[in-house]
Structures are given as C-alpha cells and as structure tokens.
C-alpha cells in the first residue's frame, strides 16, 4: 500500500488501486522495509534527478535506510562512481558491501569534508547528490558537485536550514530539487515499487531490518529517535 496515510494497527482499510502485488518469493518484511525508504531513494535518482548511465552519485546520510537503498539503486541504475557518506563507520562499511565504490566520514569541518568528497570521486565531481541531511553537510557537498549537477533534497536530519549564496548556485550552475514521495503521481510510484520489488526478489536489492511485536511500539519509537541504522518493523 502506498497511499497518503499510515496506521499502527492489526488491520487497515486501503483503496484497491493503491496496492501493489508482491513478486513470488519476496519476503513480506523485506518488502515492507523497502516501501517508503525504497521509494524515496529510487525516485530521487530515477524520477527526480533523471540519473543517466555513468553519472557519478554521492549519497549523503548513507548510514541510514534511505542511504543504503540509494547506494544500491544508483548501482542498479548504472551510475558511474557511487560514493557513500555518513557518520557511522560500521554502517558505511555496510554501504561498501552494498555497492559503494568509496566511503567518506562526515566531518564538522566543511572544507575538509568537501575535499574528501572530491578525492573520493577522483576529482571529477558529482552529477547527482542524494541528500536526506541538509544543513552544513549539504552545503559542503555542493563544493564537490559538477557544473549542471543536481542535488535532490529529501530531509533535514542535519538541520532544517542551510546557507547558500546566490553566486554559488548561479555560477556552478547547479539545481536543487525537492522530493517527497507523496507529491509523485500514483502511477509513477507504482512503477517504481514494482521495479524495487523485482530487484529485491532477485536478490539485487536489500535493506537491514528488525521485526518487533506491535506491543513494543514505544521501544521502537525510542530506538528510531537514535537512528538504529536499520528499518524497525512492527508485526501485529
């Protein structure tokens, strides 16, 4: 189901035309884990950025669920070099296992972070940046973007505000594209989910997840607040 609402319940009524069939053999828990996060990552690259084959991709916040899926999605969409950036060392290593060519640790030193990002891509710059962080990391990452590069903005884990000068945007030039799953036409979301589930059923796309019983919802919320680096699923 990919409608506009959500629920923590044993049963929920949904419109039939807002459902997608799962391929045979796909684990239901994995499918649920890939729903919202998978759409955000896949659509940011394929639909919003219109990623072309061989273009270089930077995934900020690669230690999170959206970031882990974005690394794999970039590879499946035939990106050139894929670089994962995040704070959690173990999660970054997981990103490398999932297909990242290089990883970069987030740094509070924006200039040093931008330098490391440029080194990781070989000095060529990034065509597309997937950004669920915003704030200072996004500003620093834009110092490593190519002319006419695109930053797709998904969230604000690092801060709700970022300061960019007009000439920085004009003279590169670059595009900042906002994205939310709920603004995407339903047929586009359905096609994206079908592609995501097909790759998952074939073992080409995955995400780390953990099942928790519905009665442990309080614990799940507490753990979610501290970024568990995996999807937490509630099971009725």
PDB file of C-alpha atoms in Angstrom:
ATOM      1  CA  UNK A   1       0.000   0.000   0.000  1.00  0.00           C
ATOM      2  CA  UNK A   2       1.367   3.432  -0.917  1.00  0.00           C
ATOM      3  CA  UNK A   3      -1.461   5.800  -0.080  1.00  0.00           C
ATOM      4  CA  UNK A   4      -1.178   9.036   1.851  1.00  0.00           C
ATOM      5  CA  UNK A   5      -1.951   7.664   5.313  1.00  0.00           C
ATOM      6  CA  UNK A   6      -0.394   5.285   7.799  1.00  0.00           C
ATOM      7  CA  UNK A   7      -1.502   3.251  10.783  1.00  0.00           C
ATOM      8  CA  UNK A   8      -0.188   1.151  13.636  1.00  0.00           C
ATOM      9  CA  UNK A   9      -2.916  -1.460  13.717  1.00  0.00           C
ATOM     10  CA  UNK A  10      -3.620  -5.125  13.096  1.00  0.00           C
ATOM     11  CA  UNK A  11      -5.900  -4.233  10.188  1.00  0.00           C
ATOM     12  CA  UNK A  12      -6.291  -1.161   7.974  1.00  0.00           C
ATOM     13  CA  UNK A  13      -8.639  -0.439   5.054  1.00  0.00           C
ATOM     14  CA  UNK A  14      -6.938   0.779   1.876  1.00  0.00           C
ATOM     15  CA  UNK A  15      -8.152   1.545  -1.656  1.00  0.00           C
ATOM     16  CA  UNK A  16      -7.614  -1.393  -4.000  1.00  0.00           C
ATOM     17  CA  UNK A  17      -5.988   0.844  -6.644  1.00  0.00           C
ATOM     18  CA  UNK A  18      -3.383   1.957  -4.080  1.00  0.00           C
ATOM     19  CA  UNK A  19      -1.931  -1.525  -3.680  1.00  0.00           C
ATOM     20  CA  UNK A  20       0.914  -3.319  -5.434  1.00  0.00           C
ATOM     21  CA  UNK A  21       1.300  -7.077  -5.805  1.00  0.00           C
ATOM     22  CA  UNK A  22       4.495  -8.665  -4.492  1.00  0.00           C
ATOM     23  CA  UNK A  23       6.567 -10.926  -6.731  1.00  0.00           C
ATOM     24  CA  UNK A  24       6.552 -14.581  -5.791  1.00  0.00           C
ATOM     25  CA  UNK A  25       9.273 -15.418  -3.294  1.00  0.00           C
ATOM     26  CA  UNK A  26       9.736 -11.874  -1.946  1.00  0.00           C
ATOM     27  CA  UNK A  27       9.805 -11.794   1.850  1.00  0.00           C
ATOM     28  CA  UNK A  28       6.935  -9.591   3.100  1.00  0.00           C
ATOM     29  CA  UNK A  29       9.054  -7.996   5.824  1.00  0.00           C
ATOM     30  CA  UNK A  30      11.721  -7.023   3.299  1.00  0.00           C
ATOM     31  CA  UNK A  31       9.023  -5.606   1.015  1.00  0.00           C
ATOM     32  CA  UNK A  32       7.644  -3.509   3.888  1.00  0.00           C
ATOM     33  CA  UNK A  33      11.156  -2.288   4.714  1.00  0.00           C
ATOM     34  CA  UNK A  34      11.674  -1.171   1.128  1.00  0.00           C
ATOM     35  CA  UNK A  35       8.360   0.673   0.857  1.00  0.00           C
ATOM     36  CA  UNK A  36       8.726   4.305   1.907  1.00  0.00           C
ATOM     37  CA  UNK A  37      12.539   4.374   2.120  1.00  0.00           C
ATOM     38  CA  UNK A  38      12.880   2.497  -1.138  1.00  0.00           C
ATOM     39  CA  UNK A  39      10.610   4.893  -2.984  1.00  0.00           C
ATOM     40  CA  UNK A  40      12.476   7.912  -1.616  1.00  0.00           C
ATOM     41  CA  UNK A  41      15.841   6.548  -2.734  1.00  0.00           C
ATOM     42  CA  UNK A  42      14.751   5.148  -6.095  1.00  0.00           C
ATOM     43  CA  UNK A  43      12.588   8.074  -7.181  1.00  0.00           C
ATOM     44  CA  UNK A  44      15.199  10.625  -6.096  1.00  0.00           C
ATOM     45  CA  UNK A  45      17.601   9.103  -8.608  1.00  0.00           C
ATOM     46  CA  UNK A  46      15.422   7.810 -11.427  1.00  0.00           C
ATOM     47  CA  UNK A  47      12.498  10.257 -11.482  1.00  0.00           C
ATOM     48  CA  UNK A  48      13.683  13.482  -9.824  1.00  0.00           C
ATOM     49  CA  UNK A  49      17.364  13.611 -10.827  1.00  0.00           C
ATOM     50  CA  UNK A  50      16.827  11.622 -14.033  1.00  0.00           C
ATOM     51  CA  UNK A  51      20.128   9.843 -13.462  1.00  0.00           C
ATOM     52  CA  UNK A  52      21.866   8.914 -16.697  1.00  0.00           C
ATOM     53  CA  UNK A  53      24.173   5.902 -17.100  1.00  0.00           C
ATOM     54  CA  UNK A  54      27.779   6.533 -15.968  1.00  0.00           C
ATOM     55  CA  UNK A  55      26.905   9.669 -13.978  1.00  0.00           C
ATOM     56  CA  UNK A  56      28.646   9.920 -10.586  1.00  0.00           C
ATOM     57  CA  UNK A  57      26.462   9.802  -7.458  1.00  0.00           C
ATOM     58  CA  UNK A  58      27.068  10.953  -3.887  1.00  0.00           C
ATOM     59  CA  UNK A  59      24.763   9.562  -1.196  1.00  0.00           C
ATOM     60  CA  UNK A  60      24.728  11.658   1.976  1.00  0.00           C
ATOM     61  CA  UNK A  61      23.400  10.000   5.120  1.00  0.00           C
ATOM     62  CA  UNK A  62      24.403   6.637   3.693  1.00  0.00           C
ATOM     63  CA  UNK A  63      24.312   5.042   7.149  1.00  0.00           C
ATOM     64  CA  UNK A  64      20.501   5.287   7.179  1.00  0.00           C
ATOM     65  CA  UNK A  65      17.880   3.160   5.415  1.00  0.00           C
ATOM     66  CA  UNK A  66      17.276   5.620   2.563  1.00  0.00           C
ATOM     67  CA  UNK A  67      21.018   5.992   2.074  1.00  0.00           C
ATOM     68  CA  UNK A  68      21.655   2.246   1.990  1.00  0.00           C
ATOM     69  CA  UNK A  69      18.949   1.773  -0.624  1.00  0.00           C
ATOM     70  CA  UNK A  70      20.159   4.776  -2.637  1.00  0.00           C
ATOM     71  CA  UNK A  71      23.636   3.250  -2.914  1.00  0.00           C
ATOM     72  CA  UNK A  72      22.147   0.067  -4.370  1.00  0.00           C
ATOM     73  CA  UNK A  73      19.676   1.941  -6.555  1.00  0.00           C
ATOM     74  CA  UNK A  74      22.453   4.050  -8.069  1.00  0.00           C
ATOM     75  CA  UNK A  75      24.341   0.896  -8.952  1.00  0.00           C
ATOM     76  CA  UNK A  76      21.223  -0.766 -10.426  1.00  0.00           C
ATOM     77  CA  UNK A  77      20.506   2.368 -12.472  1.00  0.00           C
ATOM     78  CA  UNK A  78      24.010   2.076 -13.953  1.00  0.00           C
ATOM     79  CA  UNK A  79      25.641   5.056 -12.236  1.00  0.00           C
ATOM     80  CA  UNK A  80      29.364   5.632 -12.716  1.00  0.00           C
ATOM     81  CA  UNK A  81      31.144   6.095  -9.389  1.00  0.00           C
ATOM     82  CA  UNK A  82      28.999   5.803  -6.250  1.00  0.00           C
ATOM     83  CA  UNK A  83      30.266   7.360  -3.007  1.00  0.00           C
ATOM     84  CA  UNK A  84      28.590   6.894   0.389  1.00  0.00           C
ATOM     85  CA  UNK A  85      28.992   9.498   3.153  1.00  0.00           C
ATOM     86  CA  UNK A  86      27.862   9.191   6.776  1.00  0.00           C
ATOM     87  CA  UNK A  87      28.926   9.249  10.427  1.00  0.00           C
ATOM     88  CA  UNK A  88      28.571   5.606  11.477  1.00  0.00           C
ATOM     89  CA  UNK A  89      31.698   3.669  10.477  1.00  0.00           C
ATOM     90  CA  UNK A  90      30.042   0.237  10.585  1.00  0.00           C
ATOM     91  CA  UNK A  91      27.091   1.441   8.508  1.00  0.00           C
ATOM     92  CA  UNK A  92      29.471   2.996   5.984  1.00  0.00           C
ATOM     93  CA  UNK A  93      31.256  -0.315   5.644  1.00  0.00           C
ATOM     94  CA  UNK A  94      27.850  -1.869   5.008  1.00  0.00           C
ATOM     95  CA  UNK A  95      27.401   0.710   2.249  1.00  0.00           C
ATOM     96  CA  UNK A  96      30.586  -0.507   0.623  1.00  0.00           C
ATOM     97  CA  UNK A  97      29.280  -4.072   0.784  1.00  0.00           C
ATOM     98  CA  UNK A  98      26.091  -2.900  -0.917  1.00  0.00           C
ATOM     99  CA  UNK A  99      27.947  -1.355  -3.849  1.00  0.00           C
ATOM    100  CA  UNK A 100      29.604   1.931  -2.913  1.00  0.00           C
ATOM    101  CA  UNK A 101      32.955   2.469  -4.637  1.00  0.00           C
ATOM    102  CA  UNK A 102      34.197   4.620  -1.747  1.00  0.00           C
ATOM    103  CA  UNK A 103      33.051   5.931   1.626  1.00  0.00           C
ATOM    104  CA  UNK A 104      33.635   9.271   3.327  1.00  0.00           C
ATOM    105  CA  UNK A 105      33.114  10.036   7.016  1.00  0.00           C
ATOM    106  CA  UNK A 106      31.023  13.113   7.722  1.00  0.00           C
ATOM    107  CA  UNK A 107      33.028  15.910   9.310  1.00  0.00           C
ATOM    108  CA  UNK A 108      32.096  19.140  11.067  1.00  0.00           C
ATOM    109  CA  UNK A 109      34.928  20.755   9.101  1.00  0.00           C
ATOM    110  CA  UNK A 110      33.101  21.638   5.896  1.00  0.00           C
ATOM    111  CA  UNK A 111      36.214  22.388   3.876  1.00  0.00           C
ATOM    112  CA  UNK A 112      37.891  19.113   4.852  1.00  0.00           C
ATOM    113  CA  UNK A 113      34.681  17.186   4.162  1.00  0.00           C
ATOM    114  CA  UNK A 114      34.347  18.719   0.693  1.00  0.00           C
ATOM    115  CA  UNK A 115      37.996  17.905  -0.035  1.00  0.00           C
ATOM    116  CA  UNK A 116      37.462  14.259   0.980  1.00  0.00           C
ATOM    117  CA  UNK A 117      34.379  14.065  -1.224  1.00  0.00           C
ATOM    118  CA  UNK A 118      36.300  15.378  -4.231  1.00  0.00           C
ATOM    119  CA  UNK A 119      39.087  12.878  -3.611  1.00  0.00           C
ATOM    120  CA  UNK A 120      36.596  10.008  -3.341  1.00  0.00           C
ATOM    121  CA  UNK A 121      35.153  10.708  -6.781  1.00  0.00           C
ATOM    122  CA  UNK A 122      38.558  11.167  -8.376  1.00  0.00           C
ATOM    123  CA  UNK A 123      38.411  14.917  -8.756  1.00  0.00           C
ATOM    124  CA  UNK A 124      35.715  14.749 -11.424  1.00  0.00           C
ATOM    125  CA  UNK A 125      32.832  15.903  -9.262  1.00  0.00           C
ATOM    126  CA  UNK A 126      29.328  14.522  -8.759  1.00  0.00           C
ATOM    127  CA  UNK A 127      26.474  14.702 -11.211  1.00  0.00           C
ATOM    128  CA  UNK A 128      23.843  13.814  -8.592  1.00  0.00           C
ATOM    129  CA  UNK A 129      23.755  14.183  -4.791  1.00  0.00           C
ATOM    130  CA  UNK A 130      21.084  12.359  -2.781  1.00  0.00           C
ATOM    131  CA  UNK A 131      20.591  14.439   0.359  1.00  0.00           C
ATOM    132  CA  UNK A 132      18.452  13.381   3.334  1.00  0.00           C
ATOM    133  CA  UNK A 133      20.559  15.617   5.651  1.00  0.00           C
ATOM    134  CA  UNK A 134      20.544  19.273   4.502  1.00  0.00           C
ATOM    135  CA  UNK A 135      22.320  21.728   6.829  1.00  0.00           C
ATOM    136  CA  UNK A 136      26.114  22.075   6.740  1.00  0.00           C
ATOM    137  CA  UNK A 137      26.799  18.669   5.096  1.00  0.00           C
ATOM    138  CA  UNK A 138      24.734  19.616   2.050  1.00  0.00           C
ATOM    139  CA  UNK A 139      26.475  22.979   1.730  1.00  0.00           C
ATOM    140  CA  UNK A 140      29.887  21.295   1.874  1.00  0.00           C
ATOM    141  CA  UNK A 141      28.832  18.611  -0.596  1.00  0.00           C
ATOM    142  CA  UNK A 142      27.897  21.244  -3.154  1.00  0.00           C
ATOM    143  CA  UNK A 143      31.585  22.188  -3.326  1.00  0.00           C
ATOM    144  CA  UNK A 144      32.112  18.787  -4.945  1.00  0.00           C
ATOM    145  CA  UNK A 145      29.282  18.963  -7.499  1.00  0.00           C
ATOM    146  CA  UNK A 146      29.819  19.232 -11.250  1.00  0.00           C
ATOM    147  CA  UNK A 147      28.510  22.105 -13.359  1.00  0.00           C
ATOM    148  CA  UNK A 148      24.810  21.430 -14.002  1.00  0.00           C
ATOM    149  CA  UNK A 149      24.793  18.859 -11.197  1.00  0.00           C
ATOM    150  CA  UNK A 150      21.604  18.100  -9.263  1.00  0.00           C
ATOM    151  CA  UNK A 151      21.113  17.822  -5.511  1.00  0.00           C
ATOM    152  CA  UNK A 152      17.892  16.024  -4.592  1.00  0.00           C
ATOM    153  CA  UNK A 153      16.714  17.160  -1.152  1.00  0.00           C
ATOM    154  CA  UNK A 154      14.848  14.515   0.870  1.00  0.00           C
ATOM    155  CA  UNK A 155      15.067  15.514   4.526  1.00  0.00           C
ATOM    156  CA  UNK A 156      16.707  17.547   7.272  1.00  0.00           C
ATOM    157  CA  UNK A 157      18.470  15.117   9.595  1.00  0.00           C
ATOM    158  CA  UNK A 158      21.410  17.534   9.940  1.00  0.00           C
ATOM    159  CA  UNK A 159      19.329  20.698  10.209  1.00  0.00           C
ATOM    160  CA  UNK A 160      16.322  22.483   8.744  1.00  0.00           C
ATOM    161  CA  UNK A 161      18.351  25.405   7.389  1.00  0.00           C
ATOM    162  CA  UNK A 162      21.337  25.800   5.092  1.00  0.00           C
ATOM    163  CA  UNK A 163      23.033  28.985   3.902  1.00  0.00           C
ATOM    164  CA  UNK A 164      23.866  29.196   0.197  1.00  0.00           C
ATOM    165  CA  UNK A 165      24.927  32.317  -1.633  1.00  0.00           C
ATOM    166  CA  UNK A 166      23.263  33.265  -4.879  1.00  0.00           C
ATOM    167  CA  UNK A 167      26.513  33.198  -6.868  1.00  0.00           C
ATOM    168  CA  UNK A 168      27.262  29.680  -5.568  1.00  0.00           C
ATOM    169  CA  UNK A 169      24.082  28.402  -7.214  1.00  0.00           C
ATOM    170  CA  UNK A 170      24.322  30.552 -10.357  1.00  0.00           C
ATOM    171  CA  UNK A 171      27.986  30.215 -11.200  1.00  0.00           C
ATOM    172  CA  UNK A 172      28.323  26.449 -10.895  1.00  0.00           C
ATOM    173  CA  UNK A 173      25.470  26.305 -12.099  1.00  0.00           C
ATOM    174  CA  UNK A 174      23.533  23.730 -10.110  1.00  0.00           C
ATOM    175  CA  UNK A 175      19.982  22.585  -9.431  1.00  0.00           C
ATOM    176  CA  UNK A 176      18.427  21.857  -6.034  1.00  0.00           C
ATOM    177  CA  UNK A 177      15.395  19.605  -6.416  1.00  0.00           C
ATOM    178  CA  UNK A 178      12.976  18.925  -3.595  1.00  0.00           C
ATOM    179  CA  UNK A 179      11.402  15.487  -3.273  1.00  0.00           C
ATOM    180  CA  UNK A 180       8.662  13.852  -1.266  1.00  0.00           C
ATOM    181  CA  UNK A 181       7.032  10.539  -2.167  1.00  0.00           C
ATOM    182  CA  UNK A 182       3.544  11.938  -1.650  1.00  0.00           C
ATOM    183  CA  UNK A 183       3.989  14.512  -4.445  1.00  0.00           C
ATOM    184  CA  UNK A 184       4.760  11.807  -7.009  1.00  0.00           C
ATOM    185  CA  UNK A 185       1.933  10.637  -9.310  1.00  0.00           C
ATOM    186  CA  UNK A 186       0.498   7.306  -8.205  1.00  0.00           C
ATOM    187  CA  UNK A 187       1.351   5.524 -11.454  1.00  0.00           C
ATOM    188  CA  UNK A 188       4.996   6.599 -11.122  1.00  0.00           C
ATOM    189  CA  UNK A 189       5.134   5.338  -7.545  1.00  0.00           C
ATOM    190  CA  UNK A 190       3.554   2.042  -8.573  1.00  0.00           C
ATOM    191  CA  UNK A 191       6.078   1.525 -11.378  1.00  0.00           C
ATOM    192  CA  UNK A 192       8.948   2.344  -9.031  1.00  0.00           C
ATOM    193  CA  UNK A 193       7.727  -0.101  -6.391  1.00  0.00           C
ATOM    194  CA  UNK A 194       7.361  -2.833  -8.989  1.00  0.00           C
ATOM    195  CA  UNK A 195      10.975  -2.276 -10.073  1.00  0.00           C
ATOM    196  CA  UNK A 196      12.189  -2.189  -6.457  1.00  0.00           C
ATOM    197  CA  UNK A 197      10.359  -5.393  -5.550  1.00  0.00           C
ATOM    198  CA  UNK A 198      11.563  -7.160  -8.688  1.00  0.00           C
ATOM    199  CA  UNK A 199      15.188  -6.359  -7.807  1.00  0.00           C
ATOM    200  CA  UNK A 200      14.595  -7.415  -4.189  1.00  0.00           C
ATOM    201  CA  UNK A 201      13.026 -10.722  -5.193  1.00  0.00           C
ATOM    202  CA  UNK A 202      16.058 -11.415  -7.394  1.00  0.00           C
ATOM    203  CA  UNK A 203      18.461 -10.640  -4.540  1.00  0.00           C
ATOM    204  CA  UNK A 204      19.793  -7.439  -6.105  1.00  0.00           C
ATOM    205  CA  UNK A 205      18.325  -5.032  -3.530  1.00  0.00           C
ATOM    206  CA  UNK A 206      18.063  -5.388   0.228  1.00  0.00           C
ATOM    207  CA  UNK A 207      17.969  -3.470   3.496  1.00  0.00           C
ATOM    208  CA  UNK A 208      18.754  -4.417   7.082  1.00  0.00           C
ATOM    209  CA  UNK A 209      15.594  -4.678   9.168  1.00  0.00           C
ATOM    210  CA  UNK A 210      14.323  -5.937  12.516  1.00  0.00           C
ATOM    211  CA  UNK A 211      10.848  -7.187  13.406  1.00  0.00           C
ATOM    212  CA  UNK A 212       9.247  -6.030  16.670  1.00  0.00           C
ATOM    213  CA  UNK A 213       5.813  -7.012  18.007  1.00  0.00           C
ATOM    214  CA  UNK A 214       3.189  -4.268  17.875  1.00  0.00           C
ATOM    215  CA  UNK A 215       3.052  -4.040  21.672  1.00  0.00           C
ATOM    216  CA  UNK A 216       6.676  -2.824  21.687  1.00  0.00           C
ATOM    217  CA  UNK A 217       5.823   0.289  19.718  1.00  0.00           C
ATOM    218  CA  UNK A 218       7.136   2.559  22.486  1.00  0.00           C
ATOM    219  CA  UNK A 219      10.538   0.933  22.351  1.00  0.00           C
ATOM    220  CA  UNK A 220      10.530   1.190  18.562  1.00  0.00           C
ATOM    221  CA  UNK A 221       9.918   4.955  18.682  1.00  0.00           C
ATOM    222  CA  UNK A 222      12.699   5.441  21.229  1.00  0.00           C
ATOM    223  CA  UNK A 223      15.167   3.471  19.112  1.00  0.00           C
ATOM    224  CA  UNK A 224      14.103   5.260  15.945  1.00  0.00           C
ATOM    225  CA  UNK A 225      14.985   8.605  17.527  1.00  0.00           C
ATOM    226  CA  UNK A 226      18.617   7.494  17.877  1.00  0.00           C
ATOM    227  CA  UNK A 227      18.967   6.290  14.253  1.00  0.00           C
ATOM    228  CA  UNK A 228      19.164   2.488  14.578  1.00  0.00           C
ATOM    229  CA  UNK A 229      20.768   2.131  11.085  1.00  0.00           C
ATOM    230  CA  UNK A 230      18.115  -0.419  10.128  1.00  0.00           C
ATOM    231  CA  UNK A 231      14.394  -0.470   9.482  1.00  0.00           C
ATOM    232  CA  UNK A 232      12.266  -1.277  12.510  1.00  0.00           C
ATOM    233  CA  UNK A 233       9.066  -3.127  11.567  1.00  0.00           C
ATOM    234  CA  UNK A 234       6.036  -3.585  13.786  1.00  0.00           C
ATOM    235  CA  UNK A 235       4.420  -7.005  13.465  1.00  0.00           C
ATOM    236  CA  UNK A 236       0.752  -7.422  14.602  1.00  0.00           C
TER     237      UNK A 236
END
